[in-house]
PDB file of C-alpha atoms in Angstrom:
ATOM      1  CA  UNK M 488      65.448 207.228 126.610  1.00 84.00           C
ATOM      2  CA  UNK M 489      69.141 206.204 126.141  1.00 89.00           C
ATOM      3  CA  UNK M 490      70.758 204.028 128.801  1.00 90.00           C
ATOM      4  CA  UNK M 491      73.673 201.819 129.583  1.00 91.00           C
ATOM      5  CA  UNK M 492      74.632 199.256 132.326  1.00 91.00           C
ATOM      6  CA  UNK M 493      77.683 199.419 134.564  1.00 90.00           C
ATOM      7  CA  UNK M 494      78.887 195.999 135.625  1.00 91.00           C
ATOM      8  CA  UNK M 495      81.965 194.412 137.190  1.00 89.00           C
ATOM      9  CA  UNK M 496      82.688 191.033 135.649  1.00 89.00           C
ATOM     10  CA  UNK M 497      85.617 188.683 135.478  1.00 89.00           C
ATOM     11  CA  UNK M 498      86.117 186.130 132.675  1.00 89.00           C
ATOM     12  CA  UNK M 499      86.332 182.955 134.700  1.00 90.00           C
ATOM     13  CA  UNK M 500      87.812 180.981 131.789  1.00 93.00           C
ATOM     14  CA  UNK M 501      90.767 183.393 131.651  1.00 92.00           C
ATOM     15  CA  UNK M 502      91.172 183.043 135.419  1.00 91.00           C
ATOM     16  CA  UNK M 503      91.206 179.221 135.030  1.00 92.00           C
ATOM     17  CA  UNK M 504      93.802 179.459 132.228  1.00 93.00           C
ATOM     18  CA  UNK M 505      95.987 181.724 134.397  1.00 92.00           C
ATOM     19  CA  UNK M 506      95.606 179.307 137.291  1.00 93.00           C
ATOM     20  CA  UNK M 507      96.655 176.275 135.217  1.00 93.00           C
ATOM     21  CA  UNK M 508      99.696 178.047 133.744  1.00 93.00           C
ATOM     22  CA  UNK M 509     100.710 179.148 137.255  1.00 91.00           C
ATOM     23  CA  UNK M 510     100.324 175.602 138.557  1.00 92.00           C
ATOM     24  CA  UNK M 511     102.458 174.298 135.679  1.00 91.00           C
ATOM     25  CA  UNK M 512     105.174 176.831 136.413  1.00 90.00           C
ATOM     26  CA  UNK M 513     105.146 176.059 140.100  1.00 89.00           C
ATOM     27  CA  UNK M 514     105.826 172.366 139.363  1.00 88.00           C
ATOM     28  CA  UNK M 515     108.795 173.206 137.077  1.00 89.00           C
ATOM     29  CA  UNK M 516     110.470 176.063 138.974  1.00 86.00           C
ATOM     30  CA  UNK M 517     113.678 175.349 140.844  1.00 89.00           C
ATOM     31  CA  UNK M 518     112.780 177.227 144.031  1.00 84.00           C
ATOM     32  CA  UNK M 519     109.583 175.152 144.333  1.00 83.00           C
ATOM     33  CA  UNK M 520     111.367 171.798 143.763  1.00 84.00           C
ATOM     34  CA  UNK M 521     110.267 169.281 146.406  1.00 83.00           C
ATOM     35  CA  UNK M 522     107.632 171.679 147.656  1.00 84.00           C
ATOM     36  CA  UNK M 523     104.028 170.798 148.387  1.00 87.00           C
ATOM     37  CA  UNK M 524     102.806 174.162 147.041  1.00 87.00           C
ATOM     38  CA  UNK M 525      99.386 174.146 145.427  1.00 88.00           C
ATOM     39  CA  UNK M 526      96.890 176.600 143.913  1.00 90.00           C
ATOM     40  CA  UNK M 527      93.242 175.832 143.190  1.00 91.00           C
ATOM     41  CA  UNK M 528      89.927 177.627 142.582  1.00 90.00           C
ATOM     42  CA  UNK M 529      86.665 177.023 144.360  1.00 91.00           C
ATOM     43  CA  UNK M 530      83.914 179.276 143.009  1.00 87.00           C
ATOM     44  CA  UNK M 531      85.160 182.846 143.453  1.00 90.00           C
ATOM     45  CA  UNK M 532      88.058 181.945 145.750  1.00 92.00           C
ATOM     46  CA  UNK M 533      91.570 180.971 144.818  1.00 92.00           C
ATOM     47  CA  UNK M 534      93.290 179.014 147.537  1.00 92.00           C
ATOM     48  CA  UNK M 535      97.118 179.045 147.771  1.00 91.00           C
ATOM     49  CA  UNK M 536      98.984 176.586 150.020  1.00 91.00           C
ATOM     50  CA  UNK M 537     102.761 176.606 150.614  1.00 89.00           C
ATOM     51  CA  UNK M 538     105.408 175.957 153.222  1.00 88.00           C
ATOM     52  CA  UNK M 539     106.045 179.599 154.080  1.00 86.00           C
ATOM     53  CA  UNK M 540     104.943 183.198 153.342  1.00 87.00           C
ATOM     54  CA  UNK M 541     107.792 183.801 150.895  1.00 88.00           C
ATOM     55  CA  UNK M 542     106.575 181.035 148.595  1.00 88.00           C
ATOM     56  CA  UNK M 543     102.987 182.297 148.940  1.00 88.00           C
ATOM     57  CA  UNK M 544     104.204 185.724 147.825  1.00 89.00           C
ATOM     58  CA  UNK M 545     106.011 184.150 144.857  1.00 90.00           C
ATOM     59  CA  UNK M 546     102.799 182.255 143.897  1.00 90.00           C
ATOM     60  CA  UNK M 547     100.708 185.480 144.105  1.00 91.00           C
ATOM     61  CA  UNK M 548     103.241 187.293 141.876  1.00 92.00           C
ATOM     62  CA  UNK M 549     103.189 184.435 139.327  1.00 92.00           C
ATOM     63  CA  UNK M 550      99.365 184.269 139.353  1.00 92.00           C
ATOM     64  CA  UNK M 551      98.921 188.043 139.085  1.00 93.00           C
ATOM     65  CA  UNK M 552     101.391 188.236 136.174  1.00 93.00           C
ATOM     66  CA  UNK M 553      99.376 185.514 134.349  1.00 93.00           C
ATOM     67  CA  UNK M 554      96.144 187.339 135.041  1.00 92.00           C
ATOM     68  CA  UNK M 555      97.544 190.587 133.563  1.00 93.00           C
ATOM     69  CA  UNK M 556      98.855 188.723 130.534  1.00 94.00           C
ATOM     70  CA  UNK M 557      95.330 187.244 130.019  1.00 91.00           C
ATOM     71  CA  UNK M 558      93.641 190.660 130.286  1.00 91.00           C
ATOM     72  CA  UNK M 559      92.017 190.271 133.729  1.00 89.00           C
ATOM     73  CA  UNK M 560      92.171 193.450 135.831  1.00 89.00           C
ATOM     74  CA  UNK M 561      93.928 192.977 139.212  1.00 89.00           C
ATOM     75  CA  UNK M 562      91.391 195.234 140.882  1.00 89.00           C
ATOM     76  CA  UNK M 563      89.101 192.245 140.842  1.00 88.00           C
ATOM     77  CA  UNK M 564      91.497 190.296 143.124  1.00 90.00           C
ATOM     78  CA  UNK M 565      91.211 190.728 146.900  1.00 89.00           C
ATOM     79  CA  UNK M 566      94.223 189.295 148.710  1.00 90.00           C
ATOM     80  CA  UNK M 567      93.452 187.756 152.091  1.00 88.00           C
ATOM     81  CA  UNK M 568      95.782 187.254 155.064  1.00 88.00           C
ATOM     82  CA  UNK M 569      98.098 184.339 155.608  1.00 86.00           C
ATOM     83  CA  UNK M 570      96.819 181.674 157.953  1.00 85.00           C
ATOM     84  CA  UNK M 571      98.279 178.420 159.339  1.00 86.00           C
ATOM     85  CA  UNK M 572      97.087 175.281 157.572  1.00 80.00           C
ATOM     86  CA  UNK M 573      97.474 171.611 158.453  1.00 81.00           C
ATOM     87  CA  UNK M 574     100.914 170.038 158.363  1.00 82.00           C
ATOM     88  CA  UNK M 575     102.876 173.157 159.058  1.00 84.00           C
ATOM     89  CA  UNK M 576     101.811 174.795 155.859  1.00 87.00           C
ATOM     90  CA  UNK M 577     100.550 178.339 155.215  1.00 89.00           C
ATOM     91  CA  UNK M 578      97.277 179.131 153.440  1.00 90.00           C
ATOM     92  CA  UNK M 579      96.175 182.300 151.699  1.00 90.00           C
ATOM     93  CA  UNK M 580      92.836 182.991 150.046  1.00 92.00           C
ATOM     94  CA  UNK M 581      92.427 185.292 147.086  1.00 91.00           C
ATOM     95  CA  UNK M 582      88.861 186.433 146.456  1.00 91.00           C
ATOM     96  CA  UNK M 583      87.520 187.483 143.039  1.00 91.00           C
ATOM     97  CA  UNK M 584      85.234 190.509 143.297  1.00 89.00           C
ATOM     98  CA  UNK M 585      82.426 189.925 140.807  1.00 88.00           C
ATOM     99  CA  UNK M 586      79.352 192.190 140.535  1.00 87.00           C
ATOM    100  CA  UNK M 587      78.706 195.659 142.003  1.00 87.00           C
ATOM    101  CA  UNK M 588      77.849 195.840 145.696  1.00 87.00           C
ATOM    102  CA  UNK M 589      75.008 198.163 146.727  1.00 88.00           C
ATOM    103  CA  UNK M 590      77.463 200.495 148.538  1.00 89.00           C
ATOM    104  CA  UNK M 591      79.667 200.916 145.438  1.00 88.00           C
ATOM    105  CA  UNK M 592      76.584 201.520 143.259  1.00 89.00           C
ATOM    106  CA  UNK M 593      75.355 204.219 145.612  1.00 90.00           C
ATOM    107  CA  UNK M 594      78.792 205.883 145.484  1.00 89.00           C
ATOM    108  CA  UNK M 595      78.591 205.836 141.641  1.00 89.00           C
ATOM    109  CA  UNK M 596      75.130 207.441 141.637  1.00 90.00           C
ATOM    110  CA  UNK M 597      76.368 210.070 144.164  1.00 90.00           C
ATOM    111  CA  UNK M 598      79.380 210.787 141.896  1.00 89.00           C
ATOM    112  CA  UNK M 599      77.053 211.266 138.916  1.00 88.00           C
ATOM    113  CA  UNK M 600      74.777 213.632 140.888  1.00 88.00           C
ATOM    114  CA  UNK M 601      77.756 215.612 142.225  1.00 88.00           C
ATOM    115  CA  UNK M 602      79.022 216.009 138.644  1.00 85.00           C
ATOM    116  CA  UNK M 603      75.635 217.561 137.713  1.00 84.00           C
ATOM    117  CA  UNK M 604      75.038 215.123 134.830  1.00 83.00           C
ATOM    118  CA  UNK M 605      71.581 214.863 133.417  1.00 86.00           C
ATOM    119  CA  UNK M 606      71.611 211.116 134.083  1.00 85.00           C
ATOM    120  CA  UNK M 607      69.846 208.980 136.646  1.00 87.00           C
ATOM    121  CA  UNK M 608      71.153 205.756 138.097  1.00 88.00           C
ATOM    122  CA  UNK M 609      69.117 202.765 139.284  1.00 89.00           C
ATOM    123  CA  UNK M 610      70.501 199.729 141.106  1.00 90.00           C
ATOM    124  CA  UNK M 611      69.397 196.457 139.568  1.00 88.00           C
ATOM    125  CA  UNK M 612      70.859 193.560 141.497  1.00 85.00           C
ATOM    126  CA  UNK M 613      74.631 193.474 140.905  1.00 88.00           C
ATOM    127  CA  UNK M 614      74.617 196.078 138.131  1.00 89.00           C
ATOM    128  CA  UNK M 615      73.813 199.767 137.799  1.00 89.00           C
ATOM    129  CA  UNK M 616      71.641 201.114 134.999  1.00 91.00           C
ATOM    130  CA  UNK M 617      72.292 204.754 134.008  1.00 90.00           C
ATOM    131  CA  UNK M 618      69.732 206.527 131.815  1.00 91.00           C
ATOM    132  CA  UNK M 619      69.705 210.070 130.535  1.00 89.00           C
ATOM    133  CA  UNK M 620      68.214 212.436 128.018  1.00 88.00           C
ATOM    134  CA  UNK M 621      70.906 212.334 125.371  1.00 87.00           C
ATOM    135  CA  UNK M 622      73.652 210.045 124.194  1.00 89.00           C
ATOM    136  CA  UNK M 623      76.255 212.855 124.795  1.00 88.00           C
ATOM    137  CA  UNK M 624      75.290 213.062 128.472  1.00 88.00           C
ATOM    138  CA  UNK M 625      75.700 209.309 128.888  1.00 89.00           C
ATOM    139  CA  UNK M 626      79.127 209.386 127.223  1.00 89.00           C
ATOM    140  CA  UNK M 627      80.198 212.123 129.581  1.00 89.00           C
ATOM    141  CA  UNK M 628      78.854 210.010 132.497  1.00 89.00           C
ATOM    142  CA  UNK M 629      80.893 207.027 131.334  1.00 90.00           C
ATOM    143  CA  UNK M 630      84.004 209.285 131.099  1.00 90.00           C
ATOM    144  CA  UNK M 631      83.408 210.561 134.650  1.00 90.00           C
ATOM    145  CA  UNK M 632      82.943 206.969 136.008  1.00 90.00           C
ATOM    146  CA  UNK M 633      86.083 205.766 134.306  1.00 89.00           C
ATOM    147  CA  UNK M 634      88.082 208.703 135.667  1.00 90.00           C
ATOM    148  CA  UNK M 635      87.175 207.925 139.348  1.00 89.00           C
ATOM    149  CA  UNK M 636      88.580 204.817 141.043  1.00 87.00           C
ATOM    150  CA  UNK M 637      85.939 202.697 142.728  1.00 88.00           C
ATOM    151  CA  UNK M 638      88.251 199.795 143.530  1.00 87.00           C
ATOM    152  CA  UNK M 639      86.612 197.499 140.956  1.00 88.00           C
ATOM    153  CA  UNK M 640      87.136 196.897 137.255  1.00 89.00           C
ATOM    154  CA  UNK M 641      84.149 198.516 135.530  1.00 90.00           C
ATOM    155  CA  UNK M 642      82.642 197.501 132.208  1.00 90.00           C
ATOM    156  CA  UNK M 643      80.015 199.530 130.398  1.00 90.00           C
ATOM    157  CA  UNK M 644      77.722 197.464 128.245  1.00 90.00           C
ATOM    158  CA  UNK M 645      74.147 197.319 126.859  1.00 85.00           C
ATOM    159  CA  UNK M 646      74.364 200.946 125.553  1.00 84.00           C
ATOM    160  CA  UNK M 647      70.934 201.653 124.075  1.00 84.00           C
ATOM    161  CA  UNK M 648      69.758 204.697 122.198  1.00 80.00           C
TER     162      UNK M 648
END
């Protein structure tokens, strides 16, 4: 029985590369001269620290431009709210969304059932396995999932016949 997996992954090496180039540009830009602005990654969180919200916004713009240039989808980035940090600084946390949550997987299965595809979905941890009777049905299911926006970057892999 043919099947494929739906996953939501982010290439962390590309995120690190974008982070380092952003950090390098922050140290050389004129409007950040003498600033204590910093950007760092801890697991799936990117922490931005700057003097004010304007500089935080500039840092987010720089970082997102680098991510796009590196081929990382911005849907995987969840921008948090600004909060006060020590020393009169502002802090903002960006979270990387990796893996499919159960709620999103259920919405995908419901979308497939509403579309009357001859494909069944099963949730397996942080991925969704879709299996069907024919390869053509599965390709139509992939097209339907791509067409709808679930708020995450979706990748389709492990297509088996």
